[in-house]
């Protein structure tokens, strides 16, 4: 019924390219990192795209993620494994944020997080390229998305997560058909085990940016924003940054849209938001260097951005710097206060990582980095329902005398 | 940016009408139940609607719930309190269901359930009609949706729920700014307390079908289905039935669409799905009566359909009978098995009430009520993430020797 999932549409991938050296790699073959050990980026014949479709034609399609097919790598429609990747809404938070502040609520995607965007693409490409066994380290949400999509098309999945990953994440991963293991370490410790098994040929490594297609899925956040803002872009974007795939992906999307002639050269200032307890990108940004050192003893309530080391660090830092933005750290107290304020004042339940973007926005506004009248987008990367909330213990005895004045 | 939320659009409400006696009530005034103690239904000048907009014009709008504005009661755009009511996707479950089985995944709505549809409408109308204090009995999800929308526009909210309401529901209601109380009883016991306070003028009663507008919000499920199916309708709908607002609402929507000339006279068979441990509608259906007796000692894992008594019982039963459908009961074991199968086989995490519809569909197919080639819609009324899932306890020691063969 949704033509995006049934129509055969032309695809325009020409090749892949090392993000560090520019070395070319053939499309339609299975790749991990480049020979330089860096992420591969997918390149398209954008002139041919522009000659084939218009932005208006795309805007007229059903609004899910697959409307962007000509800018995505999947060649054959039959390889698309969909769970209903809706366009996520922009929700104003006038009270806890301000008049121009919009939350892009990514919790509406399958499995309740923006990880679905990356994984729906990576799984389709894995299927297209004949992969039958995948392993991945995760802080929770990526594993859940992988499990759901891989299960749906019969790909075997092994997921490794830090021992303190929220219970709901571990359970949903298992229930959705993956084999999930808790590891006494952080996400990069899990990643080391996944990498060893991949080197031994036991499975394909689906770590962040270690296969080329998750970034293409995350790119759709930037494409959607452009369409939702009427082919202009907001003034500033606050993005919770762990591995940074989404920030890198949006930056790539804006570049492709400009080359297509669908947007102008104006860019949002990109703010990479991290937790004070795990802020390697912030440190590298402030030190003026291109690569970040591993953050030791990483700790934060926002588990999704507890990523001590990011293989795409230089891509994140480049995008932030080119955009005139910054990398910002917020502490856990501010994160929890922001979550609480958005819920109590605007009725919107953010995840801790989403709360971090609101906290960072407030800080940036106080510091004069953002004007009160600017159009700002905060990314709420997952539904707040997955995270612990404070208890609420009021009891009422229906057999007793009810004090209505006290209700 | 979304014109549905900013454009002033004409409205066509003429009056309200008692669902039992047909007695007329004035629009634009605050109403509870009719003098006969039954739900009020909103009536529109459908000829004027048809003369003003076409179904194609509606289909071309942004796809959220507010695209249906001419068929909704809200007069003034400024009273709309939105949290991003996206059109929910239809997700095929070919393995656990069958080739023609689609799940309408209502967990994508604000606060993670279909209750958002009813409450976004009821709160807008409460605002329009000057209500400042609302109370509601809930099994969880309705209270969460009320809290979010009411909080967002500054309406005070008191929510009463059964003592064993899932922890996540109670917490989200509190976090979203409502005052929430657990009561040692079931939802109708909570409702009795709400009713008493309303009679004393302490608050406005937002119980299911006791105000006229939640049904108008739920009606959009039927409108969306018609648009998603290209202005035809599926062969059968399986709907988890507690208070039954959605089933009644869809039936009303289909009627209005036919009067508009936008669909023909063909209707889906409506299957009202209940749990074997709380099946008053099933009993009344089988007994051939119009009203259901209270179900004593109600008990089921699917808390959302643990409703011993429904004020709209006769409306549910009429729709089911007119459609050629049935009321069906499924036991908790079948519900849990269905949830498990959909997750493990199709990567889709249903809530227990959604699982009940899959269990009922399987049973109906086995009994020859539904053909294997029919187009069937199951309603997953909330995100599966709100409900307990089986534990997953595999541990891996990164310092030890890892047996890769065992992963």
mmCIF file of N, CA and C in Angstrom, chain B residues 14-107:
data_model
loop_
_atom_site.group_PDB
_atom_site.id
_atom_site.type_symbol
_atom_site.label_atom_id
_atom_site.label_comp_id
_atom_site.label_asym_id
_atom_site.label_seq_id
_atom_site.Cartn_x
_atom_site.Cartn_y
_atom_site.Cartn_z
ATOM 1 N N UNK B 14 -22.791 20.216 14.186
ATOM 2 C CA UNK B 14 -24.134 20.804 14.292
ATOM 3 C C UNK B 14 -24.711 20.625 15.699
ATOM 4 N N UNK B 15 -24.523 19.434 16.265
ATOM 5 C CA UNK B 15 -25.084 19.165 17.583
ATOM 6 C C UNK B 15 -24.515 17.854 18.123
ATOM 7 N N UNK B 16 -24.938 17.512 19.339
ATOM 8 C CA UNK B 16 -24.611 16.211 19.914
ATOM 9 C C UNK B 16 -25.913 15.436 20.074
ATOM 10 N N UNK B 17 -25.772 14.118 20.211
ATOM 11 C CA UNK B 17 -26.963 13.274 20.164
ATOM 12 C C UNK B 17 -26.771 12.098 21.126
ATOM 13 N N UNK B 18 -27.801 11.785 21.906
ATOM 14 C CA UNK B 18 -27.707 10.622 22.803
ATOM 15 C C UNK B 18 -27.635 9.347 21.964
ATOM 16 N N UNK B 19 -26.652 8.500 22.263
ATOM 17 C CA UNK B 19 -26.438 7.285 21.468
ATOM 18 C C UNK B 19 -27.549 6.254 21.687
ATOM 19 N N UNK B 20 -28.330 6.427 22.749
ATOM 20 C CA UNK B 20 -29.408 5.467 22.999
ATOM 21 C C UNK B 20 -30.763 5.998 22.509
ATOM 22 N N UNK B 21 -31.069 7.257 22.836
ATOM 23 C CA UNK B 21 -32.412 7.792 22.565
ATOM 24 C C UNK B 21 -32.461 8.720 21.356
ATOM 25 N N UNK B 22 -31.325 9.194 20.906
ATOM 26 C CA UNK B 22 -31.311 10.138 19.794
ATOM 27 C C UNK B 22 -31.624 11.583 20.196
ATOM 28 N N UNK B 23 -31.844 11.806 21.469
ATOM 29 C CA UNK B 23 -32.135 13.175 21.942
ATOM 30 C C UNK B 23 -30.990 14.131 21.585
ATOM 31 N N UNK B 24 -31.355 15.353 21.146
ATOM 32 C CA UNK B 24 -30.349 16.327 20.714
ATOM 33 C C UNK B 24 -29.833 17.171 21.869
ATOM 34 N N UNK B 25 -28.550 17.501 21.782
ATOM 35 C CA UNK B 25 -27.913 18.391 22.761
ATOM 36 C C UNK B 25 -27.147 19.453 21.988
ATOM 37 N N UNK B 26 -27.082 20.650 22.553
ATOM 38 C CA UNK B 26 -26.400 21.751 21.861
ATOM 39 C C UNK B 26 -24.893 21.516 21.823
ATOM 40 N N UNK B 27 -24.280 21.868 20.699
ATOM 41 C CA UNK B 27 -22.822 21.868 20.614
ATOM 42 C C UNK B 27 -22.286 23.054 21.416
ATOM 43 N N UNK B 28 -20.971 23.112 21.563
ATOM 44 C CA UNK B 28 -20.301 24.247 22.202
ATOM 45 C C UNK B 28 -20.729 24.486 23.642
ATOM 46 N N UNK B 29 -21.192 23.429 24.280
ATOM 47 C CA UNK B 29 -21.464 23.481 25.716
ATOM 48 C C UNK B 29 -20.843 22.237 26.338
ATOM 49 N N UNK B 30 -20.522 22.347 27.619
ATOM 50 C CA UNK B 30 -19.916 21.220 28.310
ATOM 51 C C UNK B 30 -20.964 20.146 28.603
ATOM 52 N N UNK B 31 -20.701 18.908 28.184
ATOM 53 C CA UNK B 31 -21.615 17.804 28.433
ATOM 54 C C UNK B 31 -20.861 16.602 28.988
ATOM 55 N N UNK B 32 -21.553 15.820 29.821
ATOM 56 C CA UNK B 32 -21.058 14.505 30.234
ATOM 57 C C UNK B 32 -21.885 13.463 29.505
ATOM 58 N N UNK B 33 -22.466 12.521 30.242
ATOM 59 C CA UNK B 33 -23.389 11.565 29.631
ATOM 60 C C UNK B 33 -24.721 12.247 29.322
ATOM 61 N N UNK B 34 -25.528 11.609 28.505
ATOM 62 C CA UNK B 34 -26.871 12.117 28.204
ATOM 63 C C UNK B 34 -27.786 11.948 29.419
ATOM 64 N N UNK B 35 -28.964 12.535 29.348
ATOM 65 C CA UNK B 35 -29.933 12.363 30.449
ATOM 66 C C UNK B 35 -30.273 10.890 30.659
ATOM 67 N N UNK B 36 -30.171 10.079 29.607
ATOM 68 C CA UNK B 36 -30.425 8.637 29.725
ATOM 69 C C UNK B 36 -29.211 7.893 30.295
ATOM 70 N N UNK B 37 -28.151 8.650 30.630
ATOM 71 C CA UNK B 37 -26.958 8.027 31.215
ATOM 72 C C UNK B 37 -26.084 7.318 30.197
ATOM 73 N N UNK B 38 -26.198 7.736 28.936
ATOM 74 C CA UNK B 38 -25.443 7.062 27.862
ATOM 75 C C UNK B 38 -24.517 8.048 27.147
ATOM 76 N N UNK B 39 -23.554 7.531 26.354
ATOM 77 C CA UNK B 39 -22.618 8.432 25.666
ATOM 78 C C UNK B 39 -23.323 9.345 24.660
ATOM 79 N N UNK B 40 -22.763 10.542 24.519
ATOM 80 C CA UNK B 40 -23.212 11.471 23.483
ATOM 81 C C UNK B 40 -22.322 11.330 22.268
ATOM 82 N N UNK B 41 -22.934 11.407 21.098
ATOM 83 C CA UNK B 41 -22.180 11.343 19.847
ATOM 84 C C UNK B 41 -22.217 12.708 19.158
ATOM 85 N N UNK B 42 -21.098 13.099 18.567
ATOM 86 C CA UNK B 42 -21.004 14.384 17.876
ATOM 87 C C UNK B 42 -21.520 14.228 16.444
ATOM 88 N N UNK B 43 -22.388 15.133 16.029
ATOM 89 C CA UNK B 43 -22.908 15.081 14.653
ATOM 90 C C UNK B 43 -22.429 16.282 13.843
ATOM 91 N N UNK B 44 -22.215 16.045 12.556
ATOM 92 C CA UNK B 44 -21.649 17.051 11.650
ATOM 93 C C UNK B 44 -22.600 17.295 10.480
ATOM 94 N N UNK B 45 -22.465 18.443 9.870
ATOM 95 C CA UNK B 45 -23.136 18.706 8.592
ATOM 96 C C UNK B 45 -22.249 18.121 7.491
ATOM 97 N N UNK B 46 -22.461 16.839 7.210
ATOM 98 C CA UNK B 46 -21.558 16.134 6.288
ATOM 99 C C UNK B 46 -21.720 16.613 4.846
ATOM 100 N N UNK B 47 -22.912 17.074 4.480
ATOM 101 C CA UNK B 47 -23.081 17.652 3.137
ATOM 102 C C UNK B 47 -22.173 18.863 2.955
ATOM 103 N N UNK B 48 -22.124 19.676 4.000
ATOM 104 C CA UNK B 48 -21.255 20.865 3.927
ATOM 105 C C UNK B 48 -19.785 20.471 3.897
ATOM 106 N N UNK B 49 -19.443 19.426 4.650
ATOM 107 C CA UNK B 49 -18.055 18.936 4.601
ATOM 108 C C UNK B 49 -17.713 18.516 3.172
ATOM 109 N N UNK B 50 -18.603 17.707 2.576
ATOM 110 C CA UNK B 50 -18.347 17.200 1.210
ATOM 111 C C UNK B 50 -18.247 18.336 0.201
ATOM 112 N N UNK B 51 -18.989 19.409 0.447
ATOM 113 C CA UNK B 51 -18.945 20.552 -0.474
ATOM 114 C C UNK B 51 -17.686 21.396 -0.280
ATOM 115 N N UNK B 52 -17.013 21.205 0.851
ATOM 116 C CA UNK B 52 -15.866 22.058 1.202
ATOM 117 C C UNK B 52 -14.519 21.416 0.870
ATOM 118 N N UNK B 53 -14.403 20.123 1.169
ATOM 119 C CA UNK B 53 -13.129 19.424 0.910
ATOM 120 C C UNK B 53 -13.383 18.097 0.207
ATOM 121 N N UNK B 54 -12.354 17.641 -0.489
ATOM 122 C CA UNK B 54 -12.415 16.313 -1.110
ATOM 123 C C UNK B 54 -11.480 15.386 -0.351
ATOM 124 N N UNK B 55 -11.683 14.084 -0.543
ATOM 125 C CA UNK B 55 -10.784 13.145 0.121
ATOM 126 C C UNK B 55 -9.353 13.303 -0.412
ATOM 127 N N UNK B 56 -9.225 13.695 -1.666
ATOM 128 C CA UNK B 56 -7.886 13.892 -2.224
ATOM 129 C C UNK B 56 -7.181 15.088 -1.579
ATOM 130 N N UNK B 57 -7.953 16.129 -1.292
ATOM 131 C CA UNK B 57 -7.362 17.298 -0.626
ATOM 132 C C UNK B 57 -6.859 16.905 0.764
ATOM 133 N N UNK B 58 -7.629 16.089 1.469
ATOM 134 C CA UNK B 58 -7.202 15.639 2.789
ATOM 135 C C UNK B 58 -5.967 14.747 2.691
ATOM 136 N N UNK B 59 -5.981 13.885 1.691
ATOM 137 C CA UNK B 59 -4.863 12.949 1.536
ATOM 138 C C UNK B 59 -3.563 13.691 1.233
ATOM 139 N N UNK B 60 -3.679 14.881 0.624
ATOM 140 C CA UNK B 60 -2.476 15.634 0.252
ATOM 141 C C UNK B 60 -1.880 16.409 1.432
ATOM 142 N N UNK B 61 -2.626 16.500 2.524
ATOM 143 C CA UNK B 61 -2.102 17.224 3.684
ATOM 144 C C UNK B 61 -1.043 16.403 4.418
ATOM 145 N N UNK B 62 -0.361 17.058 5.360
ATOM 146 C CA UNK B 62 0.519 16.299 6.252
ATOM 147 C C UNK B 62 -0.312 15.188 6.885
ATOM 148 N N UNK B 63 0.328 14.047 7.139
ATOM 149 C CA UNK B 63 -0.477 12.867 7.467
ATOM 150 C C UNK B 63 -0.827 12.707 8.949
ATOM 151 N N UNK B 64 -0.630 13.716 9.754
ATOM 152 C CA UNK B 64 -0.972 13.497 11.158
ATOM 153 C C UNK B 64 -2.484 13.555 11.383
ATOM 154 N N UNK B 65 -2.873 13.328 12.613
ATOM 155 C CA UNK B 65 -4.288 13.236 12.981
ATOM 156 C C UNK B 65 -5.087 14.493 12.623
ATOM 157 N N UNK B 66 -4.429 15.641 12.633
ATOM 158 C CA UNK B 66 -5.145 16.901 12.420
ATOM 159 C C UNK B 66 -5.452 17.175 10.959
ATOM 160 N N UNK B 67 -5.022 16.293 10.059
ATOM 161 C CA UNK B 67 -5.431 16.415 8.658
ATOM 162 C C UNK B 67 -6.942 16.281 8.520
ATOM 163 N N UNK B 68 -7.589 15.623 9.504
ATOM 164 C CA UNK B 68 -9.017 15.310 9.440
ATOM 165 C C UNK B 68 -9.882 16.407 10.049
ATOM 166 N N UNK B 69 -9.335 17.576 10.154
ATOM 167 C CA UNK B 69 -9.944 18.665 10.923
ATOM 168 C C UNK B 69 -11.425 18.905 10.635
ATOM 169 N N UNK B 70 -11.845 18.851 9.354
ATOM 170 C CA UNK B 70 -13.253 19.119 9.035
ATOM 171 C C UNK B 70 -14.191 18.059 9.602
ATOM 172 N N UNK B 71 -13.629 16.906 9.990
ATOM 173 C CA UNK B 71 -14.451 15.842 10.596
ATOM 174 C C UNK B 71 -14.210 15.729 12.095
ATOM 175 N N UNK B 72 -13.629 16.770 12.660
ATOM 176 C CA UNK B 72 -13.328 16.780 14.088
ATOM 177 C C UNK B 72 -14.006 17.975 14.759
ATOM 178 N N UNK B 73 -14.173 17.921 16.073
ATOM 179 C CA UNK B 73 -15.002 18.934 16.735
ATOM 180 C C UNK B 73 -14.314 20.247 17.104
ATOM 181 N N UNK B 74 -12.980 20.287 17.069
ATOM 182 C CA UNK B 74 -12.302 21.491 17.580
ATOM 183 C C UNK B 74 -12.565 22.694 16.667
ATOM 184 N N UNK B 75 -13.116 23.746 17.233
ATOM 185 C CA UNK B 75 -13.470 24.930 16.428
ATOM 186 C C UNK B 75 -12.256 25.817 16.154
ATOM 187 N N UNK B 76 -11.461 26.039 17.189
ATOM 188 C CA UNK B 76 -10.377 27.023 17.043
ATOM 189 C C UNK B 76 -9.002 26.362 17.077
ATOM 190 N N UNK B 77 -8.237 26.627 16.037
ATOM 191 C CA UNK B 77 -6.905 26.034 15.900
ATOM 192 C C UNK B 77 -6.058 26.269 17.148
ATOM 193 N N UNK B 78 -6.200 27.436 17.752
ATOM 194 C CA UNK B 78 -5.370 27.779 18.918
ATOM 195 C C UNK B 78 -5.603 26.845 20.106
ATOM 196 N N UNK B 79 -6.719 26.107 20.105
ATOM 197 C CA UNK B 79 -6.972 25.179 21.216
ATOM 198 C C UNK B 79 -6.343 23.804 21.022
ATOM 199 N N UNK B 80 -5.788 23.576 19.853
ATOM 200 C CA UNK B 80 -5.132 22.289 19.615
ATOM 201 C C UNK B 80 -3.844 22.209 20.437
ATOM 202 N N UNK B 81 -3.734 21.148 21.222
ATOM 203 C CA UNK B 81 -2.549 20.903 22.049
ATOM 204 C C UNK B 81 -1.884 19.666 21.461
ATOM 205 N N UNK B 82 -0.834 19.850 20.697
ATOM 206 C CA UNK B 82 -0.279 18.710 19.974
ATOM 207 C C UNK B 82 1.065 18.267 20.531
ATOM 208 N N UNK B 83 1.268 16.965 20.551
ATOM 209 C CA UNK B 83 2.590 16.405 20.863
ATOM 210 C C UNK B 83 3.117 15.605 19.667
ATOM 211 N N UNK B 84 2.521 15.845 18.481
ATOM 212 C CA UNK B 84 2.985 15.133 17.296
ATOM 213 C C UNK B 84 2.250 13.829 17.075
ATOM 214 N N UNK B 85 0.957 13.921 16.680
ATOM 215 C CA UNK B 85 0.115 12.731 16.522
ATOM 216 C C UNK B 85 0.290 12.166 15.109
ATOM 217 N N UNK B 86 1.349 11.436 14.906
ATOM 218 C CA UNK B 86 1.674 10.888 13.587
ATOM 219 C C UNK B 86 0.642 9.849 13.137
ATOM 220 N N UNK B 87 0.532 9.688 11.818
ATOM 221 C CA UNK B 87 -0.238 8.561 11.283
ATOM 222 C C UNK B 87 0.535 7.291 11.616
ATOM 223 N N UNK B 88 -0.125 6.316 12.200
ATOM 224 C CA UNK B 88 0.606 5.116 12.612
ATOM 225 C C UNK B 88 0.733 4.136 11.440
ATOM 226 N N UNK B 89 1.884 3.461 11.370
ATOM 227 C CA UNK B 89 2.132 2.580 10.228
ATOM 228 C C UNK B 89 1.415 1.239 10.340
ATOM 229 N N UNK B 90 1.223 0.608 9.186
ATOM 230 C CA UNK B 90 0.719 -0.764 9.116
ATOM 231 C C UNK B 90 1.916 -1.682 8.892
ATOM 232 N N UNK B 91 2.198 -2.548 9.850
ATOM 233 C CA UNK B 91 3.385 -3.399 9.779
ATOM 234 C C UNK B 91 2.963 -4.841 9.521
ATOM 235 N N UNK B 92 3.397 -5.411 8.387
ATOM 236 C CA UNK B 92 3.051 -6.815 8.109
ATOM 237 C C UNK B 92 3.704 -7.763 9.127
ATOM 238 N N UNK B 93 2.970 -8.765 9.561
ATOM 239 C CA UNK B 93 3.594 -9.844 10.364
ATOM 240 C C UNK B 93 3.303 -11.166 9.658
ATOM 241 N N UNK B 94 4.092 -11.400 8.610
ATOM 242 C CA UNK B 94 3.850 -12.537 7.729
ATOM 243 C C UNK B 94 4.085 -13.871 8.425
ATOM 244 N N UNK B 95 5.043 -13.917 9.338
ATOM 245 C CA UNK B 95 5.381 -15.206 9.952
ATOM 246 C C UNK B 95 4.455 -15.544 11.115
ATOM 247 N N UNK B 96 4.344 -14.648 12.061
ATOM 248 C CA UNK B 96 3.526 -14.960 13.243
ATOM 249 C C UNK B 96 2.045 -14.810 12.947
ATOM 250 N N UNK B 97 1.698 -14.007 11.943
ATOM 251 C CA UNK B 97 0.298 -13.822 11.568
ATOM 252 C C UNK B 97 -0.001 -14.584 10.292
ATOM 253 N N UNK B 98 0.331 -13.961 9.181
ATOM 254 C CA UNK B 98 0.100 -14.591 7.886
ATOM 255 C C UNK B 98 0.305 -13.553 6.804
ATOM 256 N N UNK B 99 0.188 -13.955 5.549
ATOM 257 C CA UNK B 99 0.537 -13.054 4.435
ATOM 258 C C UNK B 99 -0.298 -11.783 4.364
ATOM 259 N N UNK B 100 -1.550 -11.826 4.762
ATOM 260 C CA UNK B 100 -2.392 -10.635 4.644
ATOM 261 C C UNK B 100 -2.594 -9.879 5.945
ATOM 262 N N UNK B 101 -1.774 -10.201 6.951
ATOM 263 C CA UNK B 101 -2.022 -9.639 8.287
ATOM 264 C C UNK B 101 -1.145 -8.417 8.545
ATOM 265 N N UNK B 102 -1.783 -7.306 8.868
ATOM 266 C CA UNK B 102 -1.084 -6.056 9.146
ATOM 267 C C UNK B 102 -1.372 -5.620 10.579
ATOM 268 N N UNK B 103 -0.328 -5.159 11.257
ATOM 269 C CA UNK B 103 -0.515 -4.609 12.600
ATOM 270 C C UNK B 103 -0.512 -3.084 12.495
ATOM 271 N N UNK B 104 -1.569 -2.466 12.966
ATOM 272 C CA UNK B 104 -1.539 -1.001 13.047
ATOM 273 C C UNK B 104 -0.876 -0.656 14.369
ATOM 274 N N UNK B 105 0.334 -0.098 14.266
ATOM 275 C CA UNK B 105 1.181 0.041 15.440
ATOM 276 C C UNK B 105 0.970 1.387 16.131
ATOM 277 N N UNK B 106 0.013 1.386 17.037
ATOM 278 C CA UNK B 106 -0.399 2.614 17.715
ATOM 279 C C UNK B 106 0.583 3.079 18.799
ATOM 280 N N UNK B 107 1.600 2.251 19.042
ATOM 281 C CA UNK B 107 2.617 2.637 20.012
ATOM 282 C C UNK B 107 3.459 3.823 19.574
#
